[in-house]
Coordinates of C-alpha atoms in Angstrom, one line a residue:
Chain A
M1 CA 1.3 -4.4 -6.0
L2 CA 2.9 -1.9 -3.6
K3 CA 2.2 -4.1 -0.6
Y4 CA 3.8 -7.1 -2.4
V5 CA 6.9 -5.1 -3.4
I6 CA 7.4 -3.7 0.1
L7 CA 6.9 -7.1 1.7
V8 CA 9.5 -8.7 -0.6
G9 CA 11.9 -5.8 0.0
L10 CA 11.5 -6.0 3.8
G11 CA 12.0 -9.7 3.8
A12 CA 15.1 -9.4 1.6
A13 CA 16.5 -6.7 4.0
I14 CA 16.0 -9.0 7.0
G15 CA 17.4 -12.0 5.1
S16 CA 20.4 -10.1 3.8
V17 CA 21.4 -8.9 7.3
I18 CA 21.2 -12.5 8.6
R19 CA 23.4 -13.5 5.6
Y20 CA 25.9 -10.8 6.4
L21 CA 26.1 -11.7 10.1
L22 CA 26.4 -15.4 9.5
T23 CA 29.1 -14.8 6.8
E24 CA 31.1 -12.9 9.4
I25 CA 30.8 -15.7 11.9
F26 CA 31.5 -18.5 9.4
N27 CA 34.5 -16.6 7.9
Y28 CA 35.9 -16.4 11.4
C29 CA 35.4 -20.2 11.9
F30 CA 36.6 -21.3 8.5
C31 CA 39.3 -18.7 7.9
K32 CA 41.8 -21.5 7.2
F33 CA 40.0 -22.8 4.2
K34 CA 40.1 -21.4 0.6
I35 CA 36.5 -22.4 -0.2
P36 CA 33.8 -19.9 0.9
F37 CA 31.9 -22.3 3.1
S38 CA 29.7 -19.5 4.4
T39 CA 28.0 -19.0 1.0
I40 CA 27.6 -22.8 0.6
I41 CA 26.0 -23.2 4.0
I42 CA 23.7 -20.2 3.4
N43 CA 22.6 -21.2 0.0
V44 CA 22.1 -24.9 1.0
T45 CA 20.1 -24.1 4.2
G46 CA 18.1 -21.5 2.4
S47 CA 17.1 -23.9 -0.4
F48 CA 16.1 -26.5 2.2
L49 CA 14.0 -24.0 4.1
L50 CA 12.2 -22.8 1.0
G51 CA 11.5 -26.4 0.0
L52 CA 10.1 -27.0 3.5
L53 CA 7.9 -23.8 3.4
T54 CA 6.6 -24.5 -0.1
S55 CA 5.4 -27.9 0.8
N56 CA 3.9 -27.1 4.2
M57 CA 2.3 -23.6 3.8
V58 CA -0.5 -22.1 1.8
N59 CA 1.6 -20.6 -1.0
N60 CA -0.4 -17.4 -1.5
S61 CA -0.7 -16.5 2.2
I62 CA 0.9 -13.3 3.5
C63 CA 2.9 -15.3 6.0
F64 CA 4.4 -17.6 3.3
L65 CA 5.2 -14.6 1.1
F66 CA 7.0 -12.8 4.0
L67 CA 9.0 -15.9 5.1
S68 CA 9.9 -16.9 1.5
S69 CA 11.1 -13.3 1.0
I70 CA 13.4 -13.5 4.0
I71 CA 14.9 -16.7 2.5
G72 CA 15.1 -15.1 -0.9
G73 CA 17.2 -12.3 0.5
Y74 CA 19.1 -14.6 2.7
T75 CA 20.4 -16.7 -0.2
T76 CA 22.3 -15.2 -3.0
F77 CA 23.0 -16.2 -6.6
S78 CA 25.3 -13.3 -7.5
T79 CA 27.8 -14.0 -4.7
Y80 CA 27.9 -17.7 -5.7
M81 CA 28.9 -16.7 -9.3
N82 CA 31.2 -14.0 -8.2
E83 CA 33.1 -16.2 -5.8
T84 CA 33.4 -18.9 -8.5
V85 CA 35.1 -16.3 -10.8
Q86 CA 37.3 -15.0 -8.0
L87 CA 38.4 -18.5 -7.0
S88 CA 39.2 -19.3 -10.7
N89 CA 41.8 -16.5 -10.5
E90 CA 43.6 -18.5 -7.9
K91 CA 43.1 -22.2 -8.1
I92 CA 40.9 -23.5 -10.9
Y93 CA 40.1 -26.9 -9.3
I94 CA 38.8 -25.2 -6.1
S95 CA 36.6 -23.0 -8.3
V96 CA 35.1 -25.9 -10.2
F97 CA 34.6 -27.8 -7.0
Y98 CA 32.8 -24.8 -5.4
Y99 CA 30.7 -24.2 -8.5
L100 CA 29.5 -27.9 -8.7
I101 CA 29.1 -28.6 -5.0
T102 CA 26.9 -25.5 -4.4
A103 CA 24.6 -26.5 -7.3
V104 CA 24.3 -30.1 -6.4
L105 CA 23.8 -29.6 -2.6
G106 CA 21.5 -26.6 -3.1
I107 CA 19.1 -28.5 -5.4
L108 CA 19.4 -31.6 -3.3
A109 CA 18.5 -29.6 -0.2
A110 CA 15.4 -28.1 -1.9
F111 CA 14.3 -31.6 -2.9
V112 CA 14.8 -32.9 0.7
G113 CA 13.0 -29.9 2.2
F114 CA 10.1 -30.3 -0.2
Y115 CA 9.6 -34.0 0.1
I116 CA 10.5 -34.5 3.8
Chain B
M1 CA 26.6 -1.6 13.2
R2 CA 26.7 1.0 10.4
K3 CA 27.4 -1.7 7.9
T4 CA 24.4 -3.7 9.0
I5 CA 22.2 -0.6 8.6
Y6 CA 23.6 0.1 5.1
I7 CA 23.0 -3.6 4.1
F8 CA 19.4 -3.5 5.5
I9 CA 18.5 -0.4 3.5
F10 CA 20.3 -1.5 0.3
A11 CA 18.9 -5.0 0.5
F12 CA 15.4 -3.5 0.9
L13 CA 15.9 -1.7 -2.4
G14 CA 17.4 -4.8 -4.1
G15 CA 14.6 -7.1 -2.8
S16 CA 11.9 -4.6 -3.8
A17 CA 13.4 -4.5 -7.3
R18 CA 13.1 -8.3 -7.5
G19 CA 9.6 -8.1 -6.1
L20 CA 8.6 -5.5 -8.7
L21 CA 10.0 -7.6 -11.5
S22 CA 8.4 -10.8 -10.2
Y23 CA 5.0 -9.0 -9.9
C24 CA 5.1 -7.4 -13.4
F25 CA 6.3 -10.6 -15.1
S26 CA 4.5 -13.1 -13.0
D27 CA 3.3 -14.9 -16.2
N28 CA 6.8 -16.3 -16.6
L29 CA 8.5 -16.3 -13.3
F30 CA 11.1 -18.8 -14.4
V31 CA 12.5 -16.4 -17.1
T32 CA 12.2 -13.5 -14.7
I33 CA 14.3 -15.2 -12.0
I34 CA 16.9 -16.2 -14.6
F35 CA 17.1 -12.6 -15.8
I36 CA 17.4 -11.3 -12.2
N37 CA 20.2 -13.8 -11.3
L38 CA 22.1 -13.1 -14.6
L39 CA 21.9 -9.4 -14.2
G40 CA 23.0 -9.5 -10.6
S41 CA 25.9 -11.9 -11.3
F42 CA 27.2 -9.5 -14.0
L43 CA 26.9 -6.4 -11.8
L44 CA 28.5 -8.0 -8.7
A45 CA 31.5 -9.3 -10.6
F46 CA 31.8 -5.9 -12.4
I47 CA 31.8 -4.1 -9.1
T48 CA 34.3 -6.6 -7.7
G49 CA 36.6 -5.9 -10.7
L50 CA 36.3 -2.2 -10.1
I51 CA 36.9 -2.3 -6.3
P52 CA 40.4 -0.8 -6.3
R53 CA 39.0 2.3 -8.0
L54 CA 36.1 2.6 -5.6
S55 CA 38.3 3.3 -2.6
K56 CA 36.8 6.8 -2.3
F57 CA 33.6 5.1 -1.1
S58 CA 33.3 3.9 2.5
A59 CA 33.5 0.2 3.2
E60 CA 30.0 0.4 4.6
F61 CA 28.7 1.8 1.4
L62 CA 30.4 -0.9 -0.7
A63 CA 29.1 -3.7 1.6
G64 CA 25.6 -2.2 1.2
L65 CA 26.0 -2.2 -2.6
S66 CA 27.4 -5.7 -3.0
T67 CA 26.0 -7.7 0.0
G68 CA 22.8 -5.7 0.3
L69 CA 21.6 -4.4 -3.1
I70 CA 22.9 -7.1 -5.4
G71 CA 22.9 -9.9 -2.8
G72 CA 19.3 -9.1 -1.9
F73 CA 18.3 -8.7 -5.6
T74 CA 19.5 -12.2 -6.7
T75 CA 18.3 -15.4 -5.0
F76 CA 19.6 -18.9 -4.9
S77 CA 16.8 -20.5 -3.0
T78 CA 14.2 -19.6 -5.6
F79 CA 16.5 -21.0 -8.3
S80 CA 16.7 -24.4 -6.6
M81 CA 13.0 -24.4 -5.7
Q82 CA 12.0 -23.6 -9.3
F83 CA 14.1 -26.6 -10.5
V84 CA 12.2 -28.8 -8.0
T85 CA 8.9 -27.4 -9.1
L86 CA 9.6 -28.1 -12.8
F87 CA 10.8 -31.6 -11.8
K88 CA 7.7 -32.3 -9.7
N89 CA 5.5 -31.2 -12.7
S90 CA 7.3 -33.9 -14.8
E91 CA 8.9 -31.2 -17.0
I92 CA 12.3 -32.8 -16.6
G93 CA 13.6 -31.3 -19.9
L94 CA 12.6 -27.8 -19.0
A95 CA 14.0 -28.3 -15.5
F96 CA 17.5 -29.1 -16.9
I97 CA 17.3 -26.3 -19.4
Y98 CA 16.5 -23.9 -16.5
L99 CA 19.4 -25.3 -14.5
I100 CA 21.9 -25.2 -17.2
T101 CA 20.9 -21.7 -18.4
S102 CA 21.1 -20.3 -14.9
L103 CA 24.5 -21.9 -14.1
F104 CA 26.3 -21.5 -17.4
L105 CA 25.1 -18.1 -18.3
G106 CA 25.4 -17.0 -14.7
L107 CA 29.1 -17.9 -14.7
G108 CA 29.5 -16.4 -18.2
F109 CA 28.0 -13.1 -17.2
A110 CA 30.1 -13.0 -14.0
L111 CA 33.3 -13.6 -16.0
I112 CA 32.4 -10.9 -18.5
G113 CA 31.4 -8.5 -15.7
Y114 CA 34.7 -9.1 -13.9
Q115 CA 36.8 -8.6 -17.1
L116 CA 34.9 -5.4 -17.9
G117 CA 35.4 -4.2 -14.4
T118 CA 39.2 -4.7 -14.5
K119 CA 39.3 -3.2 -18.0
F120 CA 37.8 0.0 -16.7
L121 CA 40.3 -0.1 -13.9
G122 CA 43.2 -0.4 -16.4
R123 CA 41.9 2.4 -18.6
K124 CA 42.7 5.0 -15.9
G125 CA 46.1 3.4 -15.3

């Protein structure tokens, strides 16, 4: 159990740092836009990668566990929801758009990754 | 650089907490992931609502707490992959129940969290 927990924790730590650094870069590139593109890109690419891994690797191997943990920490559900709420305080239609587009593209990406 | 280190350590804790919960409740991983994502959504929005009152903490600590601890605790990729898994197993009804529960309740919990956060803020005046 301890090995499993530490592996998931370590993966999440690496994934979260990648997410933080990419967010900084994307926010710099897309600073003109109201929509948080960084979170969309991160959650969509992460969903794609997890789909790809799940269909191409032995799902109980250590390597799969570690890689999927990195992706698990790289993507974030809480930021997605929090940003939806924060956007609704400004412009409700942008918030609804962000909420829907993330869900649709994220699930689509997981499908594409899994069946590619 | 300090921020990165904070995020790494906090995300390790958040990810470990998710790992521990997934391990203990591996019989029903779908419910476990929903629970983790709802709790995280509530907490992050709550903290965001409270931010003006948390100014005594350093920006590095707050980034660790939000981006690291809670960001690493919740996960979007597992959410979308679990939907695909249910779909693949022809459990289409369950897949959509899973989707709608996560999305609707996630937003609901985030809204409540943010309202509570700002309420705490107002109480001090």
